[in-house]
Amino acid sequence: KAQALSTLEKYAEAIACYDKALELESDNVNALNKKAWIIVNHFPDRLKEAAVTIKKAIGLDPTNNNIMHTYGYTLDKLETFEEAILVYEHIIKQKPSFSNVWYDCARSKIKLDNSNNIQSCISDLQKAINLINRISL
Protein backbone atom coordinates (compact mmCIF):
# COMPACT_ATOMS: atom_id res chain seq x y z
CA LYS A 1 0.00 0.00 0.00
CA ALA A 2 2.83 2.40 0.87
CA GLN A 3 4.48 1.89 -2.51
CA ALA A 4 1.18 2.53 -4.31
CA LEU A 5 0.60 5.71 -2.31
CA SER A 6 4.11 6.86 -3.12
CA THR A 7 3.48 6.25 -6.82
CA LEU A 8 0.35 8.39 -6.49
CA GLU A 9 2.53 11.09 -4.87
CA LYS A 10 0.70 10.76 -1.56
CA TYR A 11 3.94 10.78 0.37
CA ALA A 12 2.67 11.57 3.85
CA GLU A 13 0.19 8.70 3.60
CA ALA A 14 2.93 6.41 2.28
CA ILE A 15 5.13 7.24 5.27
CA ALA A 16 2.22 6.48 7.60
CA CYS A 17 1.87 3.06 5.94
CA TYR A 18 5.60 2.39 6.31
CA ASP A 19 5.30 3.40 9.97
CA LYS A 20 2.45 0.90 10.40
CA ALA A 21 4.51 -1.82 8.71
CA LEU A 22 7.41 -0.99 11.03
CA GLU A 23 5.12 -1.27 14.06
CA LEU A 24 4.42 -4.84 12.95
CA GLU A 25 7.97 -5.65 11.88
CA SER A 26 10.51 -3.17 13.23
CA ASP A 27 13.42 -4.82 11.39
CA ASN A 28 11.89 -4.52 7.90
CA VAL A 29 14.86 -2.97 6.09
CA ASN A 30 12.87 -2.46 2.89
CA ALA A 31 10.28 -0.35 4.73
CA LEU A 32 13.00 1.60 6.55
CA ASN A 33 14.86 2.28 3.31
CA LYS A 34 11.80 3.37 1.35
CA LYS A 35 10.53 5.53 4.20
CA ALA A 36 13.91 7.29 4.43
CA TRP A 37 14.00 7.76 0.63
CA ILE A 38 10.56 9.42 0.61
CA ILE A 39 11.48 11.70 3.50
CA VAL A 40 14.76 12.76 1.89
CA ASN A 41 13.11 13.53 -1.44
CA HIS A 42 9.85 15.12 -0.29
CA PHE A 43 10.24 16.42 3.26
CA PRO A 44 13.46 18.46 3.46
CA ASP A 45 12.56 19.69 6.93
CA ARG A 46 12.74 16.07 8.20
CA LEU A 47 16.24 15.12 7.03
CA LYS A 48 17.42 14.19 10.52
CA GLU A 49 14.51 11.74 10.80
CA ALA A 50 15.55 10.23 7.46
CA ALA A 51 19.12 9.86 8.74
CA VAL A 52 17.96 8.05 11.88
CA THR A 53 15.71 5.79 9.82
CA ILE A 54 18.35 4.83 7.28
CA LYS A 55 21.00 4.29 9.97
CA LYS A 56 18.66 1.76 11.58
CA ALA A 57 18.39 -0.05 8.23
CA ILE A 58 22.19 -0.04 7.86
CA GLY A 59 22.51 -1.53 11.32
CA LEU A 60 20.24 -4.38 10.22
CA ASP A 61 21.77 -4.92 6.77
CA PRO A 62 25.13 -3.14 6.33
CA THR A 63 25.92 -4.89 3.03
CA ASN A 64 22.78 -3.76 1.17
CA ASN A 65 23.92 -1.32 -1.52
CA ASN A 66 20.44 0.16 -1.97
CA ILE A 67 20.33 1.06 1.71
CA MET A 68 23.84 2.48 1.52
CA HIS A 69 22.79 4.53 -1.53
CA THR A 70 19.92 6.04 0.44
CA TYR A 71 22.38 6.81 3.25
CA GLY A 72 24.78 8.55 0.86
CA TYR A 73 21.90 10.49 -0.66
CA THR A 74 20.74 11.52 2.82
CA LEU A 75 24.24 12.70 3.71
CA ASP A 76 24.31 14.75 0.49
CA LYS A 77 21.00 16.41 1.38
CA LEU A 78 22.38 17.13 4.86
CA GLU A 79 25.28 18.83 3.05
CA THR A 80 27.90 16.49 4.49
CA PHE A 81 29.34 15.98 1.03
CA GLU A 82 32.67 14.44 2.06
CA GLU A 83 30.84 11.71 3.99
CA ALA A 84 28.41 11.15 1.13
CA ILE A 85 31.33 10.72 -1.28
CA LEU A 86 32.94 8.15 1.03
CA VAL A 87 29.69 6.17 1.12
CA TYR A 88 29.29 6.37 -2.66
CA GLU A 89 32.89 5.30 -3.25
CA HIS A 90 32.37 2.35 -0.90
CA ILE A 91 29.31 1.28 -2.91
CA ILE A 92 31.20 1.68 -6.19
CA LYS A 93 33.91 -0.69 -4.91
CA GLN A 94 31.22 -3.25 -4.06
CA LYS A 95 29.05 -2.74 -7.15
CA PRO A 96 30.76 -0.74 -9.92
CA SER A 97 27.74 -1.21 -12.22
CA PHE A 98 25.45 0.97 -10.01
CA SER A 99 25.05 3.92 -12.42
CA ASN A 100 22.98 6.07 -10.05
CA VAL A 101 25.77 5.95 -7.48
CA TRP A 102 28.34 7.20 -10.01
CA TYR A 103 25.99 10.08 -10.83
CA ASP A 104 25.24 10.92 -7.19
CA CYS A 105 28.93 10.74 -6.31
CA ALA A 106 29.65 13.31 -9.03
CA ARG A 107 26.85 15.53 -7.70
CA SER A 108 28.32 15.47 -4.20
CA LYS A 109 31.84 16.15 -5.48
CA ILE A 110 30.76 19.21 -7.46
CA LYS A 111 28.96 20.60 -4.40
CA LEU A 112 32.28 20.73 -2.56
CA ASP A 113 33.04 23.67 -4.85
CA ASN A 114 36.59 22.50 -5.28
CA SER A 115 38.07 22.94 -8.75
CA ASN A 116 40.17 19.81 -8.19
CA ASN A 117 36.97 17.77 -8.27
CA ILE A 118 35.91 18.80 -11.79
CA GLN A 119 37.87 16.11 -13.62
CA SER A 120 36.75 13.48 -11.13
CA CYS A 121 33.12 14.60 -11.60
CA ILE A 122 33.42 14.35 -15.36
CA SER A 123 34.92 10.89 -15.05
CA ASP A 124 32.15 9.71 -12.70
CA LEU A 125 29.45 11.12 -14.97
CA GLN A 126 31.00 9.43 -18.00
CA LYS A 127 30.97 6.10 -16.14
CA ALA A 128 27.29 6.60 -15.29
CA ILE A 129 26.48 7.40 -18.93
CA ASN A 130 28.41 4.37 -20.17
CA LEU A 131 26.57 2.09 -17.75
CA ILE A 132 23.18 3.49 -18.72
CA ASN A 133 24.00 3.11 -22.42
CA ARG A 134 24.91 -0.56 -21.85
CA ILE A 135 21.60 -1.16 -20.11
CA SER A 136 19.52 0.51 -22.82
CA LEU A 137 21.18 -1.40 -25.69
PDB file of C-alpha atoms in Angstrom:
ATOM      1  CA  LYS A   1       0.000   0.000   0.000  1.00  0.00           C
ATOM      2  CA  ALA A   2       2.825   2.402   0.872  1.00  0.00           C
ATOM      3  CA  GLN A   3       4.479   1.892  -2.508  1.00  0.00           C
ATOM      4  CA  ALA A   4       1.175   2.526  -4.310  1.00  0.00           C
ATOM      5  CA  LEU A   5       0.600   5.710  -2.306  1.00  0.00           C
ATOM      6  CA  SER A   6       4.112   6.862  -3.119  1.00  0.00           C
ATOM      7  CA  THR A   7       3.482   6.251  -6.823  1.00  0.00           C
ATOM      8  CA  LEU A   8       0.354   8.389  -6.494  1.00  0.00           C
ATOM      9  CA  GLU A   9       2.528  11.087  -4.867  1.00  0.00           C
ATOM     10  CA  LYS A  10       0.697  10.758  -1.558  1.00  0.00           C
ATOM     11  CA  TYR A  11       3.942  10.781   0.367  1.00  0.00           C
ATOM     12  CA  ALA A  12       2.668  11.572   3.852  1.00  0.00           C
ATOM     13  CA  GLU A  13       0.190   8.701   3.600  1.00  0.00           C
ATOM     14  CA  ALA A  14       2.929   6.410   2.276  1.00  0.00           C
ATOM     15  CA  ILE A  15       5.131   7.237   5.270  1.00  0.00           C
ATOM     16  CA  ALA A  16       2.221   6.483   7.600  1.00  0.00           C
ATOM     17  CA  CYS A  17       1.872   3.060   5.942  1.00  0.00           C
ATOM     18  CA  TYR A  18       5.598   2.390   6.311  1.00  0.00           C
ATOM     19  CA  ASP A  19       5.305   3.399   9.966  1.00  0.00           C
ATOM     20  CA  LYS A  20       2.450   0.901  10.401  1.00  0.00           C
ATOM     21  CA  ALA A  21       4.508  -1.820   8.708  1.00  0.00           C
ATOM     22  CA  LEU A  22       7.407  -0.994  11.027  1.00  0.00           C
ATOM     23  CA  GLU A  23       5.122  -1.267  14.065  1.00  0.00           C
ATOM     24  CA  LEU A  24       4.415  -4.837  12.952  1.00  0.00           C
ATOM     25  CA  GLU A  25       7.967  -5.650  11.881  1.00  0.00           C
ATOM     26  CA  SER A  26      10.508  -3.171  13.230  1.00  0.00           C
ATOM     27  CA  ASP A  27      13.422  -4.816  11.386  1.00  0.00           C
ATOM     28  CA  ASN A  28      11.890  -4.518   7.904  1.00  0.00           C
ATOM     29  CA  VAL A  29      14.861  -2.970   6.087  1.00  0.00           C
ATOM     30  CA  ASN A  30      12.868  -2.456   2.894  1.00  0.00           C
ATOM     31  CA  ALA A  31      10.281  -0.346   4.728  1.00  0.00           C
ATOM     32  CA  LEU A  32      13.003   1.597   6.555  1.00  0.00           C
ATOM     33  CA  ASN A  33      14.860   2.275   3.314  1.00  0.00           C
ATOM     34  CA  LYS A  34      11.799   3.371   1.355  1.00  0.00           C
ATOM     35  CA  LYS A  35      10.532   5.534   4.202  1.00  0.00           C
ATOM     36  CA  ALA A  36      13.906   7.294   4.427  1.00  0.00           C
ATOM     37  CA  TRP A  37      14.004   7.764   0.631  1.00  0.00           C
ATOM     38  CA  ILE A  38      10.562   9.418   0.609  1.00  0.00           C
ATOM     39  CA  ILE A  39      11.477  11.702   3.503  1.00  0.00           C
ATOM     40  CA  VAL A  40      14.755  12.758   1.890  1.00  0.00           C
ATOM     41  CA  ASN A  41      13.112  13.534  -1.439  1.00  0.00           C
ATOM     42  CA  HIS A  42       9.852  15.124  -0.295  1.00  0.00           C
ATOM     43  CA  PHE A  43      10.238  16.425   3.262  1.00  0.00           C
ATOM     44  CA  PRO A  44      13.465  18.457   3.456  1.00  0.00           C
ATOM     45  CA  ASP A  45      12.564  19.686   6.933  1.00  0.00           C
ATOM     46  CA  ARG A  46      12.736  16.067   8.195  1.00  0.00           C
ATOM     47  CA  LEU A  47      16.238  15.117   7.032  1.00  0.00           C
ATOM     48  CA  LYS A  48      17.422  14.188  10.521  1.00  0.00           C
ATOM     49  CA  GLU A  49      14.510  11.738  10.798  1.00  0.00           C
ATOM     50  CA  ALA A  50      15.553  10.233   7.462  1.00  0.00           C
ATOM     51  CA  ALA A  51      19.122   9.858   8.742  1.00  0.00           C
ATOM     52  CA  VAL A  52      17.963   8.047  11.884  1.00  0.00           C
ATOM     53  CA  THR A  53      15.706   5.785   9.815  1.00  0.00           C
ATOM     54  CA  ILE A  54      18.355   4.825   7.276  1.00  0.00           C
ATOM     55  CA  LYS A  55      20.998   4.292   9.971  1.00  0.00           C
ATOM     56  CA  LYS A  56      18.664   1.762  11.579  1.00  0.00           C
ATOM     57  CA  ALA A  57      18.390  -0.049   8.226  1.00  0.00           C
ATOM     58  CA  ILE A  58      22.187  -0.036   7.857  1.00  0.00           C
ATOM     59  CA  GLY A  59      22.509  -1.534  11.320  1.00  0.00           C
ATOM     60  CA  LEU A  60      20.244  -4.381  10.224  1.00  0.00           C
ATOM     61  CA  ASP A  61      21.771  -4.922   6.770  1.00  0.00           C
ATOM     62  CA  PRO A  62      25.134  -3.136   6.330  1.00  0.00           C
ATOM     63  CA  THR A  63      25.915  -4.888   3.027  1.00  0.00           C
ATOM     64  CA  ASN A  64      22.783  -3.764   1.175  1.00  0.00           C
ATOM     65  CA  ASN A  65      23.921  -1.320  -1.516  1.00  0.00           C
ATOM     66  CA  ASN A  66      20.437   0.163  -1.970  1.00  0.00           C
ATOM     67  CA  ILE A  67      20.327   1.064   1.713  1.00  0.00           C
ATOM     68  CA  MET A  68      23.837   2.481   1.518  1.00  0.00           C
ATOM     69  CA  HIS A  69      22.791   4.532  -1.528  1.00  0.00           C
ATOM     70  CA  THR A  70      19.922   6.038   0.444  1.00  0.00           C
ATOM     71  CA  TYR A  71      22.376   6.808   3.248  1.00  0.00           C
ATOM     72  CA  GLY A  72      24.775   8.553   0.863  1.00  0.00           C
ATOM     73  CA  TYR A  73      21.905  10.494  -0.661  1.00  0.00           C
ATOM     74  CA  THR A  74      20.737  11.516   2.821  1.00  0.00           C
ATOM     75  CA  LEU A  75      24.237  12.705   3.711  1.00  0.00           C
ATOM     76  CA  ASP A  76      24.309  14.746   0.494  1.00  0.00           C
ATOM     77  CA  LYS A  77      21.000  16.411   1.377  1.00  0.00           C
ATOM     78  CA  LEU A  78      22.378  17.128   4.864  1.00  0.00           C
ATOM     79  CA  GLU A  79      25.285  18.831   3.053  1.00  0.00           C
ATOM     80  CA  THR A  80      27.900  16.493   4.486  1.00  0.00           C
ATOM     81  CA  PHE A  81      29.345  15.976   1.027  1.00  0.00           C
ATOM     82  CA  GLU A  82      32.665  14.438   2.064  1.00  0.00           C
ATOM     83  CA  GLU A  83      30.845  11.714   3.989  1.00  0.00           C
ATOM     84  CA  ALA A  84      28.414  11.155   1.125  1.00  0.00           C
ATOM     85  CA  ILE A  85      31.333  10.717  -1.280  1.00  0.00           C
ATOM     86  CA  LEU A  86      32.942   8.149   1.030  1.00  0.00           C
ATOM     87  CA  VAL A  87      29.691   6.170   1.119  1.00  0.00           C
ATOM     88  CA  TYR A  88      29.285   6.368  -2.664  1.00  0.00           C
ATOM     89  CA  GLU A  89      32.890   5.303  -3.255  1.00  0.00           C
ATOM     90  CA  HIS A  90      32.365   2.354  -0.898  1.00  0.00           C
ATOM     91  CA  ILE A  91      29.306   1.276  -2.910  1.00  0.00           C
ATOM     92  CA  ILE A  92      31.199   1.677  -6.193  1.00  0.00           C
ATOM     93  CA  LYS A  93      33.908  -0.687  -4.913  1.00  0.00           C
ATOM     94  CA  GLN A  94      31.222  -3.245  -4.063  1.00  0.00           C
ATOM     95  CA  LYS A  95      29.054  -2.741  -7.153  1.00  0.00           C
ATOM     96  CA  PRO A  96      30.762  -0.743  -9.916  1.00  0.00           C
ATOM     97  CA  SER A  97      27.743  -1.209 -12.217  1.00  0.00           C
ATOM     98  CA  PHE A  98      25.453   0.968 -10.014  1.00  0.00           C
ATOM     99  CA  SER A  99      25.050   3.922 -12.420  1.00  0.00           C
ATOM    100  CA  ASN A 100      22.975   6.068 -10.052  1.00  0.00           C
ATOM    101  CA  VAL A 101      25.766   5.952  -7.480  1.00  0.00           C
ATOM    102  CA  TRP A 102      28.341   7.203 -10.008  1.00  0.00           C
ATOM    103  CA  TYR A 103      25.985  10.081 -10.830  1.00  0.00           C
ATOM    104  CA  ASP A 104      25.235  10.922  -7.194  1.00  0.00           C
ATOM    105  CA  CYS A 105      28.928  10.742  -6.308  1.00  0.00           C
ATOM    106  CA  ALA A 106      29.649  13.313  -9.032  1.00  0.00           C
ATOM    107  CA  ARG A 107      26.847  15.526  -7.697  1.00  0.00           C
ATOM    108  CA  SER A 108      28.319  15.465  -4.196  1.00  0.00           C
ATOM    109  CA  LYS A 109      31.836  16.150  -5.484  1.00  0.00           C
ATOM    110  CA  ILE A 110      30.759  19.207  -7.463  1.00  0.00           C
ATOM    111  CA  LYS A 111      28.959  20.600  -4.400  1.00  0.00           C
ATOM    112  CA  LEU A 112      32.276  20.730  -2.558  1.00  0.00           C
ATOM    113  CA  ASP A 113      33.041  23.668  -4.850  1.00  0.00           C
ATOM    114  CA  ASN A 114      36.591  22.499  -5.282  1.00  0.00           C
ATOM    115  CA  SER A 115      38.069  22.945  -8.751  1.00  0.00           C
ATOM    116  CA  ASN A 116      40.170  19.810  -8.188  1.00  0.00           C
ATOM    117  CA  ASN A 117      36.968  17.772  -8.271  1.00  0.00           C
ATOM    118  CA  ILE A 118      35.906  18.799 -11.786  1.00  0.00           C
ATOM    119  CA  GLN A 119      37.873  16.108 -13.619  1.00  0.00           C
ATOM    120  CA  SER A 120      36.746  13.483 -11.129  1.00  0.00           C
ATOM    121  CA  CYS A 121      33.120  14.596 -11.598  1.00  0.00           C
ATOM    122  CA  ILE A 122      33.424  14.347 -15.360  1.00  0.00           C
ATOM    123  CA  SER A 123      34.916  10.886 -15.055  1.00  0.00           C
ATOM    124  CA  ASP A 124      32.145   9.709 -12.699  1.00  0.00           C
ATOM    125  CA  LEU A 125      29.450  11.122 -14.973  1.00  0.00           C
ATOM    126  CA  GLN A 126      31.001   9.430 -18.000  1.00  0.00           C
ATOM    127  CA  LYS A 127      30.974   6.101 -16.140  1.00  0.00           C
ATOM    128  CA  ALA A 128      27.291   6.604 -15.285  1.00  0.00           C
ATOM    129  CA  ILE A 129      26.485   7.398 -18.925  1.00  0.00           C
ATOM    130  CA  ASN A 130      28.407   4.371 -20.171  1.00  0.00           C
ATOM    131  CA  LEU A 131      26.574   2.094 -17.749  1.00  0.00           C
ATOM    132  CA  ILE A 132      23.180   3.493 -18.722  1.00  0.00           C
ATOM    133  CA  ASN A 133      24.004   3.109 -22.420  1.00  0.00           C
ATOM    134  CA  ARG A 134      24.912  -0.556 -21.849  1.00  0.00           C
ATOM    135  CA  ILE A 135      21.597  -1.160 -20.111  1.00  0.00           C
ATOM    136  CA  SER A 136      19.517   0.508 -22.817  1.00  0.00           C
ATOM    137  CA  LEU A 137      21.177  -1.404 -25.689  1.00  0.00           C
TER     138      LEU A 137
END
